[in-house]
Short mmCIF file of N, CA and C in Angstrom, two decimals:
data_model
loop_
_atom_site.label_atom_id
_atom_site.label_comp_id
_atom_site.label_asym_id
_atom_site.label_seq_id
_atom_site.Cartn_x
_atom_site.Cartn_y
_atom_site.Cartn_z
N MET A 15 -32.10 -20.52 0.83
CA MET A 15 -30.97 -20.13 1.66
C MET A 15 -29.94 -19.38 0.84
N ALA A 16 -29.31 -18.44 1.45
CA ALA A 16 -28.29 -17.64 0.75
C ALA A 16 -26.92 -18.25 1.00
N LYS A 17 -26.03 -17.99 0.06
CA LYS A 17 -24.68 -18.49 0.25
C LYS A 17 -23.97 -17.64 1.29
N LYS A 18 -23.29 -18.30 2.21
CA LYS A 18 -22.57 -17.63 3.29
C LYS A 18 -21.24 -18.33 3.51
N TRP A 19 -20.34 -17.62 4.22
CA TRP A 19 -19.03 -18.17 4.52
C TRP A 19 -19.07 -18.90 5.87
N TYR A 20 -18.46 -20.08 5.89
CA TYR A 20 -18.37 -20.88 7.11
C TYR A 20 -16.91 -21.25 7.34
N VAL A 21 -16.53 -21.36 8.61
CA VAL A 21 -15.17 -21.75 8.97
C VAL A 21 -15.15 -23.26 9.18
N VAL A 22 -14.22 -23.93 8.49
CA VAL A 22 -14.09 -25.38 8.59
C VAL A 22 -12.73 -25.68 9.23
N HIS A 23 -12.75 -26.51 10.26
CA HIS A 23 -11.52 -26.91 10.94
C HIS A 23 -10.94 -28.14 10.23
N THR A 24 -9.63 -28.09 9.95
CA THR A 24 -8.94 -29.21 9.30
C THR A 24 -7.74 -29.60 10.14
N TYR A 25 -7.12 -30.71 9.78
CA TYR A 25 -5.84 -31.03 10.39
C TYR A 25 -4.85 -29.95 9.97
N SER A 26 -4.05 -29.49 10.91
CA SER A 26 -3.08 -28.44 10.61
C SER A 26 -2.09 -28.94 9.56
N GLY A 27 -1.84 -28.12 8.55
CA GLY A 27 -0.95 -28.51 7.47
C GLY A 27 -1.64 -29.22 6.32
N HIS A 28 -2.93 -29.52 6.48
CA HIS A 28 -3.68 -30.21 5.43
C HIS A 28 -4.68 -29.31 4.72
N GLU A 29 -4.56 -28.00 4.92
CA GLU A 29 -5.54 -27.06 4.36
C GLU A 29 -5.64 -27.18 2.84
N ASN A 30 -4.49 -27.23 2.15
CA ASN A 30 -4.51 -27.32 0.68
C ASN A 30 -5.08 -28.65 0.20
N LYS A 31 -4.76 -29.74 0.90
CA LYS A 31 -5.30 -31.06 0.53
C LYS A 31 -6.81 -31.09 0.70
N VAL A 32 -7.29 -30.50 1.79
CA VAL A 32 -8.73 -30.47 2.04
C VAL A 32 -9.43 -29.61 0.99
N LYS A 33 -8.85 -28.46 0.66
CA LYS A 33 -9.43 -27.60 -0.37
C LYS A 33 -9.55 -28.36 -1.69
N THR A 34 -8.47 -29.04 -2.08
CA THR A 34 -8.48 -29.82 -3.32
C THR A 34 -9.51 -30.94 -3.27
N ALA A 35 -9.60 -31.63 -2.13
CA ALA A 35 -10.56 -32.73 -2.00
C ALA A 35 -11.99 -32.22 -2.10
N ILE A 36 -12.29 -31.09 -1.46
CA ILE A 36 -13.65 -30.53 -1.54
C ILE A 36 -13.96 -30.10 -2.97
N LEU A 37 -13.00 -29.45 -3.63
CA LEU A 37 -13.21 -29.04 -5.02
C LEU A 37 -13.47 -30.26 -5.91
N ASN A 38 -12.73 -31.36 -5.70
CA ASN A 38 -12.95 -32.58 -6.48
C ASN A 38 -14.34 -33.16 -6.22
N ARG A 39 -14.79 -33.12 -4.96
CA ARG A 39 -16.11 -33.64 -4.62
C ARG A 39 -17.21 -32.77 -5.25
N ILE A 40 -17.00 -31.46 -5.26
CA ILE A 40 -17.98 -30.55 -5.88
C ILE A 40 -18.14 -30.91 -7.35
N GLU A 41 -17.00 -31.11 -8.02
CA GLU A 41 -17.04 -31.43 -9.45
C GLU A 41 -17.66 -32.80 -9.71
N SER A 42 -17.25 -33.81 -8.97
CA SER A 42 -17.73 -35.17 -9.24
C SER A 42 -19.20 -35.37 -8.85
N LEU A 43 -19.66 -34.64 -7.82
CA LEU A 43 -21.05 -34.80 -7.37
C LEU A 43 -21.98 -33.73 -7.92
N GLY A 44 -21.43 -32.78 -8.70
CA GLY A 44 -22.26 -31.73 -9.30
C GLY A 44 -22.86 -30.79 -8.27
N LEU A 45 -22.05 -30.34 -7.32
CA LEU A 45 -22.54 -29.49 -6.25
C LEU A 45 -22.15 -28.02 -6.42
N ALA A 46 -21.84 -27.61 -7.62
CA ALA A 46 -21.42 -26.22 -7.85
C ALA A 46 -22.53 -25.22 -7.51
N ASP A 47 -23.76 -25.69 -7.42
CA ASP A 47 -24.86 -24.80 -7.05
C ASP A 47 -25.08 -24.73 -5.53
N GLN A 48 -24.28 -25.48 -4.76
CA GLN A 48 -24.40 -25.48 -3.30
C GLN A 48 -23.13 -25.03 -2.59
N ILE A 49 -21.98 -25.37 -3.15
CA ILE A 49 -20.69 -24.99 -2.57
C ILE A 49 -19.98 -24.15 -3.62
N PHE A 50 -19.70 -22.87 -3.29
CA PHE A 50 -19.30 -21.91 -4.30
C PHE A 50 -17.80 -21.58 -4.31
N ASP A 51 -17.20 -21.46 -3.15
CA ASP A 51 -15.81 -21.01 -3.09
C ASP A 51 -15.15 -21.55 -1.83
N ILE A 52 -13.83 -21.71 -1.89
CA ILE A 52 -13.04 -22.15 -0.74
C ILE A 52 -11.81 -21.26 -0.67
N GLN A 53 -11.55 -20.69 0.50
CA GLN A 53 -10.40 -19.82 0.69
C GLN A 53 -9.57 -20.31 1.87
N ILE A 54 -8.25 -20.16 1.73
CA ILE A 54 -7.34 -20.41 2.84
C ILE A 54 -6.77 -19.05 3.23
N PRO A 55 -7.07 -18.57 4.44
CA PRO A 55 -6.58 -17.25 4.84
C PRO A 55 -5.05 -17.21 4.90
N THR A 56 -4.45 -16.42 4.01
CA THR A 56 -2.99 -16.29 3.98
C THR A 56 -2.63 -14.81 3.87
N GLU A 57 -1.37 -14.52 4.14
CA GLU A 57 -0.85 -13.19 3.92
C GLU A 57 0.52 -13.32 3.28
N THR A 58 0.91 -12.32 2.50
CA THR A 58 2.22 -12.32 1.88
C THR A 58 3.20 -11.66 2.85
N VAL A 59 4.27 -12.39 3.15
CA VAL A 59 5.29 -11.87 4.05
C VAL A 59 6.59 -11.82 3.28
N VAL A 60 7.32 -10.71 3.41
CA VAL A 60 8.60 -10.58 2.74
C VAL A 60 9.68 -10.94 3.75
N ASN A 61 10.49 -11.93 3.41
CA ASN A 61 11.57 -12.37 4.29
C ASN A 61 12.62 -11.28 4.36
N LYS A 62 12.95 -10.83 5.58
CA LYS A 62 13.89 -9.72 5.72
C LYS A 62 15.31 -10.09 5.34
N ASP A 63 15.65 -11.38 5.40
CA ASP A 63 17.03 -11.79 5.11
C ASP A 63 17.34 -11.80 3.62
N ASP A 64 16.42 -12.34 2.82
CA ASP A 64 16.73 -12.44 1.39
C ASP A 64 15.69 -11.77 0.50
N GLY A 65 14.69 -11.15 1.07
CA GLY A 65 13.72 -10.39 0.28
C GLY A 65 12.69 -11.22 -0.45
N ARG A 66 12.70 -12.55 -0.25
CA ARG A 66 11.73 -13.40 -0.94
C ARG A 66 10.34 -13.25 -0.32
N ARG A 67 9.34 -13.32 -1.18
CA ARG A 67 7.96 -13.27 -0.71
C ARG A 67 7.50 -14.69 -0.41
N GLN A 68 6.76 -14.82 0.68
CA GLN A 68 6.24 -16.12 1.07
C GLN A 68 4.78 -15.97 1.44
N GLU A 69 4.00 -16.99 1.15
CA GLU A 69 2.61 -17.03 1.60
C GLU A 69 2.60 -17.74 2.95
N LYS A 70 2.04 -17.10 3.94
CA LYS A 70 1.98 -17.65 5.29
C LYS A 70 0.52 -17.80 5.68
N LYS A 71 0.16 -18.97 6.21
CA LYS A 71 -1.22 -19.18 6.65
C LYS A 71 -1.46 -18.37 7.92
N ILE A 72 -2.53 -17.59 7.91
CA ILE A 72 -2.87 -16.76 9.07
C ILE A 72 -3.48 -17.63 10.17
N TYR A 73 -4.34 -18.57 9.80
CA TYR A 73 -5.00 -19.45 10.75
C TYR A 73 -4.74 -20.90 10.35
N PRO A 74 -3.59 -21.46 10.74
CA PRO A 74 -3.31 -22.85 10.38
C PRO A 74 -4.41 -23.78 10.91
N GLY A 75 -4.85 -24.69 10.07
CA GLY A 75 -5.88 -25.64 10.47
C GLY A 75 -7.30 -25.18 10.17
N TYR A 76 -7.44 -24.06 9.45
CA TYR A 76 -8.77 -23.55 9.13
C TYR A 76 -8.85 -23.13 7.67
N ILE A 77 -10.02 -23.40 7.06
CA ILE A 77 -10.31 -22.89 5.73
C ILE A 77 -11.70 -22.25 5.78
N LEU A 78 -12.01 -21.43 4.79
CA LEU A 78 -13.32 -20.80 4.70
C LEU A 78 -14.04 -21.37 3.48
N VAL A 79 -15.27 -21.77 3.67
CA VAL A 79 -16.07 -22.35 2.59
C VAL A 79 -17.33 -21.51 2.42
N GLN A 80 -17.56 -21.05 1.19
CA GLN A 80 -18.78 -20.30 0.88
C GLN A 80 -19.78 -21.29 0.31
N MET A 81 -20.92 -21.41 0.98
CA MET A 81 -21.88 -22.43 0.58
C MET A 81 -23.29 -22.09 1.05
N ASP A 82 -24.27 -22.75 0.42
CA ASP A 82 -25.64 -22.77 0.92
C ASP A 82 -25.67 -23.91 1.93
N MET A 83 -25.91 -23.60 3.19
CA MET A 83 -25.90 -24.64 4.22
C MET A 83 -27.19 -25.44 4.15
N ASN A 84 -27.05 -26.71 3.83
CA ASN A 84 -28.16 -27.65 3.88
C ASN A 84 -27.58 -29.01 4.29
N ASP A 85 -28.42 -29.99 4.51
CA ASP A 85 -27.94 -31.28 4.98
C ASP A 85 -26.94 -31.91 4.02
N ASN A 86 -27.19 -31.79 2.72
CA ASN A 86 -26.32 -32.40 1.72
C ASN A 86 -24.95 -31.71 1.67
N SER A 87 -24.92 -30.37 1.57
CA SER A 87 -23.63 -29.67 1.49
C SER A 87 -22.86 -29.83 2.80
N TRP A 88 -23.55 -29.79 3.94
CA TRP A 88 -22.90 -30.00 5.23
C TRP A 88 -22.24 -31.37 5.27
N TYR A 89 -22.98 -32.40 4.83
CA TYR A 89 -22.47 -33.76 4.86
C TYR A 89 -21.23 -33.92 3.96
N ILE A 90 -21.29 -33.35 2.77
CA ILE A 90 -20.17 -33.46 1.82
C ILE A 90 -18.91 -32.83 2.40
N VAL A 91 -19.02 -31.61 2.94
CA VAL A 91 -17.84 -30.94 3.49
C VAL A 91 -17.38 -31.64 4.76
N ARG A 92 -18.30 -31.95 5.66
CA ARG A 92 -17.95 -32.53 6.96
C ARG A 92 -17.27 -33.88 6.81
N ASN A 93 -17.62 -34.65 5.80
CA ASN A 93 -17.06 -35.98 5.62
C ASN A 93 -15.94 -36.03 4.59
N THR A 94 -15.35 -34.89 4.28
CA THR A 94 -14.16 -34.84 3.43
C THR A 94 -12.96 -35.24 4.28
N PRO A 95 -12.09 -36.11 3.77
CA PRO A 95 -10.90 -36.49 4.55
C PRO A 95 -10.08 -35.27 4.95
N GLY A 96 -9.70 -35.20 6.22
CA GLY A 96 -8.91 -34.09 6.74
C GLY A 96 -9.74 -33.04 7.44
N VAL A 97 -11.08 -33.08 7.27
CA VAL A 97 -11.96 -32.11 7.94
C VAL A 97 -12.34 -32.68 9.31
N THR A 98 -12.19 -31.85 10.34
CA THR A 98 -12.59 -32.28 11.68
C THR A 98 -13.93 -31.69 12.10
N GLY A 99 -14.41 -30.66 11.40
CA GLY A 99 -15.72 -30.11 11.71
C GLY A 99 -15.86 -28.66 11.32
N PHE A 100 -17.05 -28.15 11.55
CA PHE A 100 -17.35 -26.74 11.33
C PHE A 100 -17.20 -26.00 12.65
N ILE A 101 -16.92 -24.70 12.57
CA ILE A 101 -16.90 -23.87 13.77
C ILE A 101 -18.31 -23.36 14.00
N GLY A 102 -18.80 -23.55 15.21
CA GLY A 102 -20.14 -23.12 15.55
C GLY A 102 -20.44 -23.50 16.98
N SER A 103 -21.72 -23.50 17.32
CA SER A 103 -22.11 -23.86 18.68
C SER A 103 -23.07 -25.04 18.64
N GLN A 104 -22.87 -25.96 19.54
CA GLN A 104 -23.72 -27.14 19.68
C GLN A 104 -23.95 -27.86 18.36
N ASN A 105 -22.86 -28.17 17.68
CA ASN A 105 -22.89 -28.91 16.40
C ASN A 105 -23.66 -28.20 15.30
N LYS A 106 -23.90 -26.90 15.44
CA LYS A 106 -24.58 -26.13 14.40
C LYS A 106 -23.59 -25.11 13.84
N PRO A 107 -23.19 -25.23 12.57
CA PRO A 107 -22.25 -24.25 11.98
C PRO A 107 -22.83 -22.84 12.02
N VAL A 108 -21.97 -21.88 12.32
CA VAL A 108 -22.38 -20.48 12.37
C VAL A 108 -21.70 -19.75 11.22
N ALA A 109 -22.49 -19.03 10.42
CA ALA A 109 -21.96 -18.29 9.28
C ALA A 109 -21.21 -17.05 9.77
N LEU A 110 -20.18 -16.67 9.00
CA LEU A 110 -19.43 -15.45 9.29
C LEU A 110 -20.19 -14.23 8.78
N THR A 111 -20.04 -13.13 9.48
CA THR A 111 -20.55 -11.87 8.96
C THR A 111 -19.53 -11.36 7.94
N ARG A 112 -19.88 -10.37 7.15
CA ARG A 112 -18.95 -9.79 6.16
C ARG A 112 -17.71 -9.23 6.88
N ASP A 113 -17.91 -8.55 8.02
CA ASP A 113 -16.77 -8.00 8.76
C ASP A 113 -15.86 -9.10 9.29
N GLU A 114 -16.43 -10.19 9.79
CA GLU A 114 -15.62 -11.31 10.29
C GLU A 114 -14.82 -11.93 9.14
N TYR A 115 -15.47 -12.08 7.98
CA TYR A 115 -14.77 -12.62 6.81
C TYR A 115 -13.60 -11.70 6.43
N ASN A 116 -13.84 -10.39 6.39
CA ASN A 116 -12.78 -9.44 6.04
C ASN A 116 -11.62 -9.50 7.02
N VAL A 117 -11.92 -9.63 8.30
CA VAL A 117 -10.85 -9.75 9.30
C VAL A 117 -10.04 -11.02 9.07
N MET A 118 -10.73 -12.13 8.85
CA MET A 118 -10.02 -13.39 8.65
C MET A 118 -9.17 -13.37 7.38
N MET A 119 -9.66 -12.71 6.35
CA MET A 119 -8.93 -12.66 5.09
C MET A 119 -8.00 -11.44 5.04
N ARG A 120 -7.96 -10.68 6.14
CA ARG A 120 -7.11 -9.49 6.27
C ARG A 120 -7.42 -8.48 5.18
N LYS A 121 -8.71 -8.18 5.03
CA LYS A 121 -9.13 -7.22 4.02
C LYS A 121 -9.76 -6.03 4.71
N SER A 122 -9.67 -4.90 4.06
CA SER A 122 -10.31 -3.70 4.58
C SER A 122 -11.80 -3.77 4.24
N LYS A 123 -12.57 -2.83 4.74
CA LYS A 123 -14.01 -2.82 4.45
C LYS A 123 -14.28 -2.65 2.96
N SER A 124 -13.34 -2.05 2.24
CA SER A 124 -13.52 -1.89 0.80
C SER A 124 -13.20 -3.18 0.05
N GLY A 125 -12.65 -4.18 0.77
CA GLY A 125 -12.36 -5.47 0.14
C GLY A 125 -10.96 -5.56 -0.43
N GLU A 126 -10.14 -4.52 -0.27
CA GLU A 126 -8.79 -4.56 -0.81
C GLU A 126 -7.85 -5.15 0.24
N ALA A 127 -6.92 -5.99 -0.21
CA ALA A 127 -5.97 -6.60 0.71
C ALA A 127 -4.94 -5.56 1.16
N PRO A 128 -4.51 -5.62 2.43
CA PRO A 128 -3.51 -4.68 2.89
C PRO A 128 -2.14 -5.03 2.34
N LEU A 129 -1.20 -4.13 2.52
CA LEU A 129 0.16 -4.40 2.09
C LEU A 129 0.75 -5.55 2.86
N ALA A 130 1.72 -6.22 2.26
CA ALA A 130 2.39 -7.33 2.91
C ALA A 130 3.21 -6.83 4.10
N VAL A 131 3.52 -7.76 4.96
CA VAL A 131 4.27 -7.44 6.17
C VAL A 131 5.76 -7.57 5.91
N THR A 132 6.54 -6.65 6.42
CA THR A 132 7.99 -6.74 6.35
C THR A 132 8.54 -6.28 7.69
N ASN A 133 9.74 -6.69 8.01
CA ASN A 133 10.34 -6.32 9.29
C ASN A 133 11.06 -4.99 9.23
N PHE A 134 11.18 -4.38 8.05
CA PHE A 134 11.83 -3.08 7.94
C PHE A 134 10.89 -1.99 8.40
N LYS A 135 11.48 -0.93 8.96
CA LYS A 135 10.68 0.20 9.43
C LYS A 135 11.33 1.51 8.95
N ILE A 136 10.51 2.49 8.66
CA ILE A 136 11.03 3.80 8.26
C ILE A 136 11.81 4.38 9.42
N GLY A 137 12.99 4.92 9.12
CA GLY A 137 13.87 5.47 10.15
C GLY A 137 14.89 4.47 10.66
N GLN A 138 14.74 3.21 10.28
CA GLN A 138 15.67 2.17 10.72
C GLN A 138 17.00 2.30 9.97
N VAL A 139 18.11 2.03 10.67
CA VAL A 139 19.42 2.07 10.05
C VAL A 139 19.79 0.65 9.63
N VAL A 140 20.23 0.51 8.38
CA VAL A 140 20.63 -0.79 7.83
C VAL A 140 22.04 -0.67 7.24
N ARG A 141 22.69 -1.80 7.08
CA ARG A 141 24.01 -1.83 6.47
C ARG A 141 23.89 -2.42 5.07
N ILE A 142 24.45 -1.75 4.08
CA ILE A 142 24.39 -2.18 2.68
C ILE A 142 25.39 -3.32 2.48
N GLN A 143 24.93 -4.40 1.83
CA GLN A 143 25.74 -5.61 1.65
C GLN A 143 26.43 -5.72 0.30
N ASP A 144 25.93 -5.04 -0.73
CA ASP A 144 26.57 -5.16 -2.04
C ASP A 144 26.40 -3.88 -2.84
N GLY A 145 27.11 -3.79 -3.93
CA GLY A 145 27.02 -2.61 -4.80
C GLY A 145 28.07 -1.57 -4.45
N ALA A 146 27.90 -0.39 -4.98
CA ALA A 146 28.88 0.68 -4.82
C ALA A 146 28.98 1.16 -3.37
N PHE A 147 27.93 0.94 -2.57
CA PHE A 147 27.93 1.43 -1.20
C PHE A 147 28.09 0.31 -0.17
N THR A 148 28.77 -0.77 -0.54
CA THR A 148 28.98 -1.89 0.38
C THR A 148 29.60 -1.41 1.68
N ASP A 149 29.04 -1.90 2.79
CA ASP A 149 29.47 -1.59 4.16
C ASP A 149 29.12 -0.19 4.62
N PHE A 150 28.36 0.57 3.83
CA PHE A 150 27.88 1.88 4.28
C PHE A 150 26.60 1.65 5.09
N ASP A 151 26.35 2.52 6.05
CA ASP A 151 25.09 2.52 6.78
C ASP A 151 24.12 3.45 6.06
N ALA A 152 22.85 3.07 6.06
CA ALA A 152 21.82 3.86 5.39
C ALA A 152 20.58 3.92 6.27
N THR A 153 19.83 4.99 6.15
CA THR A 153 18.60 5.16 6.91
C THR A 153 17.42 5.00 5.96
N ILE A 154 16.48 4.13 6.33
CA ILE A 154 15.31 3.86 5.48
C ILE A 154 14.35 5.05 5.55
N VAL A 155 13.96 5.57 4.36
CA VAL A 155 12.99 6.66 4.30
C VAL A 155 11.69 6.24 3.62
N GLU A 156 11.73 5.12 2.87
CA GLU A 156 10.53 4.65 2.18
C GLU A 156 10.66 3.16 1.95
N ILE A 157 9.55 2.43 2.08
CA ILE A 157 9.53 0.98 1.87
C ILE A 157 8.52 0.68 0.77
N ASN A 158 8.95 -0.02 -0.28
CA ASN A 158 8.05 -0.43 -1.35
C ASN A 158 7.97 -1.96 -1.32
N VAL A 159 6.96 -2.48 -0.63
CA VAL A 159 6.82 -3.91 -0.45
C VAL A 159 6.54 -4.61 -1.78
N ASP A 160 5.72 -3.98 -2.64
CA ASP A 160 5.37 -4.60 -3.92
C ASP A 160 6.60 -4.87 -4.79
N LYS A 161 7.55 -3.92 -4.81
CA LYS A 161 8.77 -4.09 -5.60
C LYS A 161 9.89 -4.74 -4.81
N GLY A 162 9.75 -4.83 -3.49
CA GLY A 162 10.80 -5.42 -2.65
C GLY A 162 12.01 -4.51 -2.53
N THR A 163 11.76 -3.19 -2.50
CA THR A 163 12.87 -2.24 -2.44
C THR A 163 12.71 -1.26 -1.28
N LEU A 164 13.84 -0.68 -0.92
CA LEU A 164 13.89 0.35 0.11
C LEU A 164 14.50 1.60 -0.50
N ARG A 165 13.95 2.76 -0.17
CA ARG A 165 14.61 4.01 -0.52
C ARG A 165 15.29 4.46 0.76
N CYS A 166 16.61 4.62 0.67
CA CYS A 166 17.42 4.95 1.84
C CYS A 166 18.28 6.18 1.58
N ASN A 167 18.69 6.81 2.65
CA ASN A 167 19.65 7.91 2.55
C ASN A 167 20.99 7.42 3.08
N VAL A 168 22.04 7.66 2.26
CA VAL A 168 23.41 7.34 2.64
C VAL A 168 24.15 8.66 2.76
N THR A 169 24.95 8.80 3.83
CA THR A 169 25.70 10.04 4.02
C THR A 169 27.04 9.93 3.30
N LEU A 170 27.24 10.80 2.28
CA LEU A 170 28.49 10.86 1.51
C LEU A 170 29.01 12.29 1.57
N PHE A 171 30.22 12.44 2.02
CA PHE A 171 30.86 13.75 2.10
C PHE A 171 29.98 14.75 2.84
N GLY A 172 29.33 14.29 3.90
CA GLY A 172 28.52 15.18 4.73
C GLY A 172 27.14 15.49 4.18
N ARG A 173 26.75 14.85 3.07
CA ARG A 173 25.43 15.09 2.48
C ARG A 173 24.64 13.80 2.41
N GLU A 174 23.32 13.94 2.54
CA GLU A 174 22.43 12.80 2.39
C GLU A 174 22.22 12.51 0.91
N THR A 175 22.48 11.26 0.50
CA THR A 175 22.30 10.87 -0.89
C THR A 175 21.25 9.75 -0.94
N PRO A 176 20.14 9.94 -1.68
CA PRO A 176 19.13 8.89 -1.75
C PRO A 176 19.57 7.75 -2.68
N VAL A 177 19.32 6.52 -2.24
CA VAL A 177 19.60 5.33 -3.05
C VAL A 177 18.42 4.37 -2.90
N GLU A 178 18.18 3.59 -3.96
CA GLU A 178 17.15 2.56 -3.90
C GLU A 178 17.84 1.21 -3.82
N LEU A 179 17.46 0.41 -2.82
CA LEU A 179 18.11 -0.87 -2.56
C LEU A 179 17.07 -1.97 -2.47
N GLU A 180 17.45 -3.18 -2.88
CA GLU A 180 16.56 -4.33 -2.74
C GLU A 180 16.65 -4.83 -1.29
N PHE A 181 15.58 -5.46 -0.84
CA PHE A 181 15.58 -6.00 0.52
C PHE A 181 16.78 -6.90 0.76
N SER A 182 17.13 -7.69 -0.25
CA SER A 182 18.20 -8.67 -0.08
C SER A 182 19.59 -8.05 -0.04
N SER A 183 19.72 -6.77 -0.37
CA SER A 183 21.06 -6.17 -0.40
C SER A 183 21.38 -5.37 0.86
N VAL A 184 20.53 -5.50 1.90
CA VAL A 184 20.82 -4.82 3.16
C VAL A 184 20.64 -5.81 4.32
N GLU A 185 21.30 -5.46 5.44
CA GLU A 185 21.08 -6.24 6.67
C GLU A 185 20.77 -5.26 7.79
N THR A 186 19.99 -5.71 8.74
CA THR A 186 19.66 -4.84 9.85
C THR A 186 20.84 -4.77 10.81
N ILE A 187 20.96 -3.64 11.48
CA ILE A 187 22.03 -3.44 12.47
C ILE A 187 21.38 -3.57 13.83
N GLU A 188 21.91 -4.45 14.61
CA GLU A 188 21.34 -4.70 15.96
C GLU A 188 21.70 -3.60 16.91
#
């Protein structure tokens, strides 16, 4: 049998505990040749208020386990505390296709993760909260999620002046 990805249902909020418990069972029972990897589908979200990055679970209550499905590996995962079962039909776990795995892990076909989500949009007007341009309005022209910065244009003396601002130094205007 080939190793494939399976969706395991857990108690919501217990995904990390279940992952740790399965990893401990793999180590103590010597099952590294049957259960290979465990992933919790998450995405990085940048908080619009303070610019902090947070990991958010995409599918609360679910983890992905890469394994060779056999009676032993099924039993070990299924009977881990916090696991309620495998996703499948008629008590038979169904393996994910590569495309389904990529969708769940929010990956492109090339396997690269997409950019993080932010509530800022190009063309949006924001108000600057600190620095030399405090209380000025600025228009977003570029968003750099990796650095947590915005490139904005501020109008000074009738001219557009580009400035780079951190997410935390601006607020949205309703």
